[in-house]
Amino acid sequence: MRVAPRYNPPPMSGQHQRLPLEVDPFRLATREEHLQGTIPLKQMKRLISALSSGDGEVYIDVVFSVDINRVVLLTGKIKTDAKLICQRCMGEMDLPVAIDFQLAFARSEAEMERLPEGYEVTLIEDTPVMLSDIIEDEILLALPAIPKHLDEDCSSDNVAESWNSQSANETNTESVEQENPFDILASLKTDK
C-alpha cells in the first residue's frame, strides 16, 4: 500500500484569508484547495469545555487533495495555545498545540472498508461539513487526558496544601468513631 506523502505547507504568515464556515471536502479536493487562516476558539464548544479559557484562535494551514489511490485527503497543520487546568496543583497551565495531520474522507461505510490500510478515515455522509468541527476533533485528540504541569513548573505550595488537606481529612475520618448499629440491641439485652 502506498500513501501520498505528507503535505508540507509554507510557514504561516501574518496574513490569513477568511476561512469558510462550511466545506465540501470532495469538491475542494478536486481543485486542490489550500486554506490558511484562523478560527476563534469560541466557535469550538466541545473544545472550550475542556479548556480553562475560550480566548484565542486556532491557526490552520490545510490542503484538500486526491491521492494516487483516489482517496480524498485533508492534510496540514494546526497551531493554538490551549489553557488547561493542571490536575495536580489546580493552577492554569499553557499548552502549545502544534499538530501535523492527514485525514481521509469517505462517503459511506462501504467506501471506508474499501480503502487501503493506513488512512485515518472520517465518514462524511452529508456535505457540507463545518470546517471548525474537523479541526476541533484533531485538537481534542491531541490534548492530554490528565493535564499536568512538569514537576518543576507545578506550584509546590498548592501541591503541598492539597496533600496536607487530603491527609487531614483522612485523619479526621479515621478518628471519628462510627456507631455500631447493634449497640441498641446490646442495651436491650442488659435491660432484661
Coordinates of N, CA and C in Angstrom, one line a residue:
M1 N 0.8 -1.2 0.0 CA 0.0 0.0 0.0 C 0.9 1.2 0.0
R2 N 0.5 2.2 -0.8 CA 1.3 3.4 -0.9 C 0.4 4.6 -0.5
V3 N 0.8 5.4 0.4 CA 0.1 6.6 0.8 C 0.8 7.8 0.3
A4 N 0.0 8.8 -0.1 CA 0.6 10.0 -0.6 C 1.5 10.7 0.4
P5 N 2.6 11.3 0.0 CA 3.5 11.9 1.0 C 2.8 13.1 1.7
R6 N 3.2 13.3 3.0 CA 2.5 14.4 3.7 C 2.8 15.8 3.1
Y7 N 1.9 16.6 3.1 CA 2.0 18.0 2.6 C 2.8 18.8 3.6
N8 N 3.7 19.5 3.1 CA 4.5 20.5 4.0 C 4.1 21.9 3.6
P9 N 3.1 22.5 4.2 CA 2.7 23.8 3.8 C 3.8 24.8 4.2
P10 N 3.7 26.0 3.5 CA 4.7 27.0 3.8 C 4.4 27.6 5.2
P11 N 5.5 28.2 5.8 CA 5.3 28.7 7.1 C 4.1 29.7 7.2
M12 N 3.4 29.7 8.3 CA 2.2 30.6 8.4 C 2.7 32.1 8.5
S13 N 2.1 32.9 7.6 CA 2.4 34.3 7.6 C 1.4 35.1 8.5
G14 N 1.6 36.3 8.6 CA 0.7 37.2 9.4 C -0.6 37.4 8.6
Q15 N -0.6 37.2 7.3 CA -1.8 37.4 6.5 C -2.5 36.1 6.3
H16 N -3.8 36.1 6.7 CA -4.6 34.9 6.6 C -5.9 35.3 5.8
Q17 N -6.4 34.4 5.0 CA -7.6 34.6 4.3 C -8.8 34.3 5.2
R18 N -9.9 34.7 4.8 CA -11.1 34.4 5.6 C -11.5 33.0 5.3
L19 N -11.7 32.2 6.3 CA -12.0 30.8 6.1 C -13.5 30.5 6.0
P20 N -13.9 29.6 5.1 CA -15.3 29.3 5.1 C -15.8 28.6 6.3
L21 N -17.0 28.8 6.7 CA -17.6 28.0 7.9 C -17.8 26.6 7.5
E22 N -18.4 26.4 6.3 CA -18.7 25.0 5.9 C -17.9 24.7 4.6
V23 N -17.5 23.4 4.5 CA -16.7 23.0 3.3 C -17.3 21.7 2.8
D24 N -17.0 21.4 1.5 CA -17.3 20.2 0.9 C -16.0 19.6 0.5
P25 N -15.4 18.7 1.4 CA -14.1 18.1 1.1 C -13.9 17.5 -0.3
F26 N -14.9 16.9 -0.8 CA -14.8 16.2 -2.1 C -14.7 17.2 -3.2
R27 N -15.5 18.3 -3.1 CA -15.4 19.3 -4.2 C -14.0 20.1 -4.1
L28 N -13.6 20.4 -2.8 CA -12.4 21.2 -2.7 C -11.2 20.3 -3.0
A29 N -11.3 19.0 -2.9 CA -10.1 18.1 -3.2 C -9.9 18.1 -4.7
T30 N -11.0 18.2 -5.5 CA -10.8 18.1 -7.0 C -10.1 19.4 -7.4
R31 N -10.2 20.5 -6.7 CA -9.5 21.7 -7.1 C -8.2 21.9 -6.3
E32 N -7.8 20.9 -5.4 CA -6.6 21.0 -4.6 C -6.6 22.4 -3.9
E33 N -7.7 22.6 -3.2 CA -7.8 23.9 -2.5 C -6.9 24.0 -1.3
H34 N -6.3 25.1 -1.1 CA -5.4 25.4 0.0 C -6.0 26.5 0.9
L35 N -6.3 26.2 2.2 CA -6.9 27.2 3.1 C -5.9 27.5 4.2
Q36 N -5.8 28.8 4.5 CA -4.9 29.2 5.5 C -5.6 30.3 6.2
G37 N -5.7 30.3 7.6 CA -6.3 31.3 8.3 C -6.5 30.9 9.8
T38 N -7.5 31.6 10.4 CA -7.7 31.4 11.8 C -9.2 31.1 12.1
I39 N -9.4 30.4 13.1 CA -10.8 30.1 13.6 C -10.8 30.4 15.1
P40 N -11.7 31.3 15.6 CA -11.8 31.6 17.0 C -12.1 30.3 17.8
L41 N -11.4 30.2 18.9 CA -11.7 29.1 19.8 C -13.1 29.0 20.3
K42 N -13.8 30.2 20.4 CA -15.1 30.2 20.9 C -16.1 29.5 20.0
Q43 N -15.7 29.3 18.8 CA -16.6 28.5 17.8 C -16.6 27.0 18.1
M44 N -15.6 26.6 18.9 CA -15.5 25.1 19.2 C -16.0 24.8 20.6
K45 N -17.3 24.6 20.7 CA -17.9 24.4 22.0 C -17.4 23.2 22.8
R46 N -17.2 22.1 22.1 CA -16.7 20.9 22.8 C -15.3 21.1 23.4
L47 N -14.4 21.8 22.6 CA -13.1 22.1 23.0 C -13.1 23.1 24.2
I48 N -13.9 24.1 24.1 CA -13.9 25.1 25.2 C -14.3 24.4 26.5
S49 N -15.1 23.4 26.5 CA -15.5 22.7 27.8 C -14.2 22.0 28.4
A50 N -13.2 21.7 27.6 CA -12.0 21.1 28.1 C -11.0 22.1 28.5
L51 N -11.2 23.4 28.2 CA -10.2 24.4 28.4 C -10.6 25.3 29.6
S52 N -9.7 26.0 30.2 CA -10.0 26.9 31.2 C -10.4 28.3 30.7
S53 N -10.1 28.5 29.4 CA -10.4 29.8 28.7 C -10.7 29.6 27.3
G54 N -11.7 30.2 26.8 CA -12.0 30.1 25.4 C -11.5 31.3 24.5
D55 N -10.6 32.0 25.1 CA -9.9 33.1 24.4 C -8.9 32.6 23.5
G56 N -8.7 33.2 22.3 CA -7.6 32.8 21.4 C -8.2 32.3 20.1
E57 N -7.2 31.9 19.3 CA -7.6 31.4 17.9 C -6.8 30.2 17.6
V58 N -7.3 29.5 16.6 CA -6.6 28.3 16.1 C -6.1 28.7 14.7
Y59 N -4.8 28.5 14.4 CA -4.3 28.8 13.1 C -4.2 27.5 12.3
I60 N -4.8 27.6 11.1 CA -4.7 26.4 10.3 C -4.1 26.7 8.9
D61 N -3.5 25.7 8.4 CA -2.9 25.7 7.0 C -3.1 24.3 6.5
V62 N -4.1 24.2 5.6 CA -4.5 22.8 5.1 C -4.7 22.8 3.6
V63 N -4.6 21.6 3.1 CA -4.8 21.4 1.6 C -5.7 20.2 1.5
F64 N -6.8 20.4 0.7 CA -7.7 19.3 0.2 C -7.1 18.7 -1.1
S65 N -7.0 17.4 -1.2 CA -6.4 16.8 -2.4 C -6.9 15.4 -2.6
V66 N -6.6 14.8 -3.7 CA -6.9 13.4 -4.0 C -5.6 12.7 -4.3
D67 N -5.3 11.6 -3.6 CA -4.0 10.9 -3.7 C -4.1 9.9 -4.9
I68 N -3.0 9.2 -5.0 CA -2.9 8.2 -6.1 C -3.9 7.1 -6.0
N69 N -4.4 6.8 -4.8 CA -5.4 5.8 -4.6 C -6.8 6.4 -4.8
R70 N -6.9 7.6 -5.3 CA -8.2 8.3 -5.5 C -8.9 8.5 -4.2
V71 N -8.2 8.7 -3.1 CA -8.7 9.0 -1.8 C -8.7 10.5 -1.5
V72 N -9.8 11.0 -1.1 CA -9.9 12.4 -0.7 C -9.2 12.7 0.6
L73 N -8.2 13.6 0.6 CA -7.4 13.9 1.8 C -7.5 15.3 2.2
L74 N -7.4 15.5 3.5 CA -7.1 16.8 4.1 C -5.8 16.7 4.9
T75 N -4.8 17.5 4.5 CA -3.5 17.4 5.1 C -3.1 18.8 5.5
G76 N -2.4 18.9 6.7 CA -2.0 20.3 7.0 C -1.5 20.4 8.5
K77 N -1.5 21.6 8.9 CA -1.0 21.9 10.3 C -2.1 22.7 11.0
I78 N -2.1 22.5 12.3 CA -2.9 23.2 13.3 C -2.1 23.7 14.4
K79 N -2.2 25.0 14.8 CA -1.5 25.6 15.9 C -2.4 26.4 16.8
T80 N -2.3 26.3 18.1 CA -3.0 27.1 19.0 C -2.3 27.0 20.4
D81 N -2.7 27.9 21.3 CA -2.3 27.8 22.7 C -3.5 27.5 23.5
A82 N -3.5 26.3 24.1 CA -4.6 25.9 24.9 C -4.3 26.2 26.4
K83 N -5.3 26.7 27.1 CA -5.2 27.0 28.5 C -6.0 25.9 29.2
L84 N -5.3 25.1 30.0 CA -5.9 24.0 30.7 C -5.7 24.2 32.2
I85 N -6.4 23.3 33.0 CA -6.2 23.3 34.5 C -5.4 22.1 34.8
C86 N -4.2 22.4 35.5 CA -3.3 21.3 35.9 C -4.1 20.5 37.0
Q87 N -4.2 19.2 36.8 CA -4.9 18.3 37.7 C -4.1 18.0 39.0
R88 N -2.9 18.5 39.1 CA -2.1 18.2 40.3 C -2.2 19.4 41.2
C89 N -2.0 20.7 40.7 CA -2.0 21.8 41.6 C -3.2 22.7 41.4
M90 N -4.1 22.3 40.4 CA -5.3 23.1 40.0 C -5.1 24.5 39.6
G91 N -3.8 24.8 39.2 CA -3.5 26.1 38.6 C -3.6 26.0 37.1
E92 N -3.7 27.2 36.5 CA -3.8 27.3 35.0 C -2.5 27.0 34.4
M93 N -2.5 26.3 33.2 CA -1.3 26.0 32.5 C -1.5 26.2 31.0
D94 N -0.5 26.7 30.4 CA -0.5 26.9 28.9 C 0.1 25.7 28.2
L95 N -0.6 25.2 27.2 CA -0.1 24.1 26.4 C -0.1 24.4 25.0
P96 N 1.1 24.7 24.4 CA 1.1 24.9 23.0 C 0.8 23.7 22.2
V97 N -0.1 23.8 21.3 CA -0.6 22.7 20.5 C -0.1 22.9 19.0
A98 N 0.6 22.0 18.5 CA 1.1 22.1 17.1 C 0.9 20.7 16.5
I99 N 0.0 20.5 15.6 CA -0.4 19.2 15.0 C -0.2 19.2 13.5
D100 N 0.5 18.2 13.0 CA 0.6 17.8 11.6 C -0.4 16.7 11.5
F101 N -1.3 16.8 10.5 CA -2.3 15.7 10.4 C -2.6 15.4 9.0
Q102 N -3.2 14.3 8.8 CA -3.8 13.9 7.5 C -5.0 13.0 7.7
L103 N -6.1 13.5 7.1 CA -7.4 12.7 7.2 C -7.8 12.3 5.8
A104 N -8.4 11.1 5.7 CA -9.1 10.7 4.5 C -10.6 10.8 4.7
F105 N -11.3 11.1 3.7 CA -12.7 11.2 3.8 C -13.4 10.1 2.9
A106 N -14.5 9.5 3.5 CA -15.3 8.5 2.8 C -16.8 9.0 2.9
R107 N -17.5 8.6 1.9 CA -19.0 9.0 1.8 C -19.9 7.9 2.4
S108 N -19.4 6.7 2.6 CA -20.2 5.6 3.2 C -19.2 4.6 3.9
E109 N -19.9 3.8 4.8 CA -19.1 2.7 5.5 C -18.5 1.7 4.5
A110 N -19.2 1.4 3.4 CA -18.7 0.5 2.4 C -17.5 1.1 1.7
E111 N -17.5 2.4 1.5 CA -16.3 3.1 0.9 C -15.1 3.0 1.9
M112 N -15.4 3.2 3.2 CA -14.4 3.2 4.2 C -13.7 1.8 4.2
E113 N -14.5 0.7 4.1 CA -14.0 -0.6 4.1 C -13.1 -0.9 2.9
R114 N -13.3 -0.3 1.8 CA -12.6 -0.5 0.6 C -11.2 0.2 0.6
L115 N -11.0 1.2 1.5 CA -9.8 2.0 1.5 C -8.6 1.1 1.9
P116 N -7.5 1.3 1.4 CA -6.3 0.6 1.8 C -6.0 0.9 3.3
E117 N -5.3 0.0 4.0 CA -4.9 0.3 5.4 C -4.0 1.5 5.5
G118 N -4.0 2.2 6.6 CA -3.0 3.2 6.8 C -3.6 4.6 6.8
Y119 N -4.9 4.7 6.5 CA -5.6 6.0 6.4 C -6.3 6.2 7.7
E120 N -6.3 7.5 8.2 CA -7.2 7.9 9.3 C -8.5 8.4 8.6
V121 N -9.5 7.6 8.7 CA -10.7 7.9 7.8 C -11.8 8.6 8.6
T122 N -12.4 9.6 8.0 CA -13.6 10.3 8.6 C -14.8 10.1 7.7
L123 N -15.9 9.6 8.2 CA -17.1 9.3 7.4 C -17.9 10.6 7.3
I124 N -18.2 11.0 6.1 CA -19.0 12.2 5.8 C -20.1 11.8 4.9
E125 N -21.3 11.7 5.5 CA -22.4 11.2 4.7 C -23.2 12.4 4.0
D126 N -23.1 13.6 4.7 CA -23.8 14.8 4.2 C -22.8 15.9 4.1
T127 N -22.8 16.6 3.0 CA -22.0 17.8 2.8 C -22.9 19.0 2.7
P128 N -22.4 20.1 3.0 CA -21.1 20.5 3.5 C -21.0 20.2 5.0
V129 N -19.8 20.2 5.5 CA -19.5 20.0 6.9 C -18.8 21.2 7.5
M130 N -18.9 21.4 8.8 CA -18.3 22.5 9.5 C -16.8 22.3 9.5
L131 N -16.0 23.2 9.0 CA -14.6 23.1 9.0 C -14.1 23.1 10.4
S132 N -14.7 23.9 11.3 CA -14.3 24.0 12.7 C -14.4 22.7 13.4
D133 N -15.5 21.9 13.0 CA -15.7 20.6 13.7 C -14.5 19.6 13.4
I134 N -14.0 19.7 12.1 CA -12.9 18.8 11.7 C -11.7 19.2 12.5
I135 N -11.4 20.5 12.6 CA -10.2 21.0 13.3 C -10.3 20.7 14.8
E136 N -11.5 20.9 15.3 CA -11.8 20.7 16.8 C -11.5 19.3 17.2
D137 N -11.9 18.3 16.3 CA -11.7 16.9 16.6 C -10.2 16.6 16.7
E138 N -9.4 17.2 15.8 CA -8.0 16.9 15.9 C -7.3 17.5 17.1
I139 N -7.8 18.7 17.5 CA -7.2 19.3 18.8 C -7.6 18.5 20.0
L140 N -8.9 18.1 20.1 CA -9.3 17.3 21.2 C -8.5 16.0 21.3
L141 N -8.2 15.4 20.2 CA -7.4 14.1 20.2 C -6.0 14.4 20.7
A142 N -5.5 15.6 20.5 CA -4.1 15.9 20.9 C -3.9 16.4 22.3
L143 N -5.1 16.7 23.0 CA -5.0 17.2 24.4 C -4.7 16.0 25.3
P144 N -3.9 16.2 26.4 CA -3.7 15.1 27.3 C -4.9 14.8 28.1
A145 N -5.1 13.5 28.5 CA -6.3 13.0 29.2 C -6.3 13.7 30.6
I146 N -5.1 13.8 31.2 CA -4.9 14.4 32.5 C -3.9 15.4 32.4
P147 N -4.2 16.7 32.2 CA -3.2 17.7 32.1 C -2.5 18.0 33.4
K148 N -1.2 18.1 33.3 CA -0.3 18.3 34.5 C 0.9 19.2 34.0
H149 N 1.2 20.1 34.9 CA 2.5 20.8 34.7 C 3.6 19.8 34.8
L150 N 4.8 20.2 34.3 CA 6.0 19.5 34.6 C 6.3 19.7 36.1
D151 N 6.9 18.8 36.7 CA 7.2 18.9 38.2 C 7.8 20.2 38.6
E152 N 8.8 20.7 37.8 CA 9.4 21.9 38.1 C 8.5 23.2 37.9
D153 N 7.5 23.0 37.1 CA 6.6 24.2 36.8 C 5.4 24.2 37.7
C154 N 5.1 23.1 38.4 CA 3.9 23.0 39.2 C 4.1 23.7 40.5
S155 N 3.1 24.4 41.0 CA 3.2 25.2 42.2 C 3.3 24.3 43.4
S156 N 4.4 24.2 44.0 CA 4.7 23.3 45.1 C 3.8 23.6 46.3
D157 N 3.5 24.9 46.5 CA 2.7 25.3 47.6 C 1.3 24.7 47.5
N158 N 0.7 24.8 46.3 CA -0.6 24.2 46.0 C -0.6 22.7 46.1
V159 N 0.5 22.0 45.6 CA 0.6 20.6 45.7 C 0.7 20.2 47.2
A160 N 1.5 20.9 48.0 CA 1.7 20.5 49.4 C 0.4 20.8 50.1
E161 N -0.3 21.9 49.9 CA -1.6 22.1 50.5 C -2.6 21.1 50.2
S162 N -2.6 20.7 48.9 CA -3.5 19.6 48.5 C -3.3 18.3 49.3
W163 N -2.0 17.9 49.4 CA -1.7 16.7 50.1 C -2.0 16.8 51.6
N164 N -1.6 18.0 52.2 CA -1.9 18.2 53.6 C -3.3 18.1 53.9
S165 N -4.2 18.8 53.1 CA -5.6 18.8 53.4 C -6.2 17.4 53.2
Q166 N -5.7 16.7 52.2 CA -6.2 15.3 52.0 C -5.8 14.4 53.2
S167 N -4.6 14.6 53.7 CA -4.1 13.8 54.8 C -4.9 14.1 56.1
A168 N -5.2 15.4 56.3 CA -6.0 15.9 57.4 C -7.4 15.3 57.3
N169 N -8.0 15.3 56.2 CA -9.4 14.7 56.0 C -9.4 13.2 56.3
E170 N -8.3 12.5 55.8 CA -8.3 11.1 56.1 C -8.1 10.8 57.6
T171 N -7.3 11.7 58.3 CA -7.1 11.5 59.7 C -8.4 11.8 60.5
N172 N -9.1 12.8 60.1 CA -10.4 13.2 60.8 C -11.4 12.1 60.6
T173 N -11.4 11.5 59.4 CA -12.3 10.4 59.1 C -12.0 9.2 60.0
E174 N -10.7 8.9 60.2 CA -10.3 7.7 61.0 C -10.6 7.9 62.4
S175 N -10.5 9.2 62.9 CA -10.7 9.4 64.4 C -12.2 9.5 64.8
V176 N -13.1 9.6 63.8 CA -14.5 9.7 64.2 C -14.9 8.2 64.5
E177 N -15.5 8.0 65.7 CA -15.9 6.7 66.0 C -17.3 6.4 65.3
Q178 N -17.4 5.3 64.6 CA -18.6 5.0 64.0 C -19.5 4.3 65.0
E179 N -20.8 4.6 64.9 CA -21.7 3.9 65.8 C -22.0 2.5 65.3
N180 N -22.0 1.6 66.2 CA -22.3 0.2 65.9 C -23.9 0.1 65.9
P181 N -24.5 -0.3 64.8 CA -25.9 -0.5 64.8 C -26.4 -1.5 65.8
F182 N -25.6 -2.4 66.3 CA -26.0 -3.4 67.2 C -25.9 -3.0 68.7
D183 N -25.4 -1.8 68.9 CA -25.3 -1.2 70.3 C -26.7 -1.1 70.9
I184 N -27.7 -0.8 70.1 CA -29.0 -0.7 70.6 C -29.5 -2.1 71.1
L185 N -29.2 -3.1 70.4 CA -29.6 -4.5 70.8 C -28.9 -4.9 72.1
A186 N -27.6 -4.5 72.2 CA -26.9 -4.8 73.5 C -27.6 -4.1 74.6
S187 N -28.1 -2.8 74.5 CA -28.7 -2.1 75.6 C -30.0 -2.8 75.9
L188 N -30.7 -3.3 74.9 CA -32.0 -4.0 75.2 C -31.8 -5.3 76.0
K189 N -30.7 -6.0 75.7 CA -30.3 -7.2 76.4 C -30.0 -7.0 77.8
T190 N -29.3 -5.9 78.1 CA -29.0 -5.6 79.5 C -30.2 -5.1 80.3
D191 N -31.2 -4.5 79.6 CA -32.4 -4.1 80.3 C -33.2 -5.2 80.9
K192 N -33.1 -6.4 80.4 CA -33.9 -7.5 80.8 C -33.5 -8.1 82.1

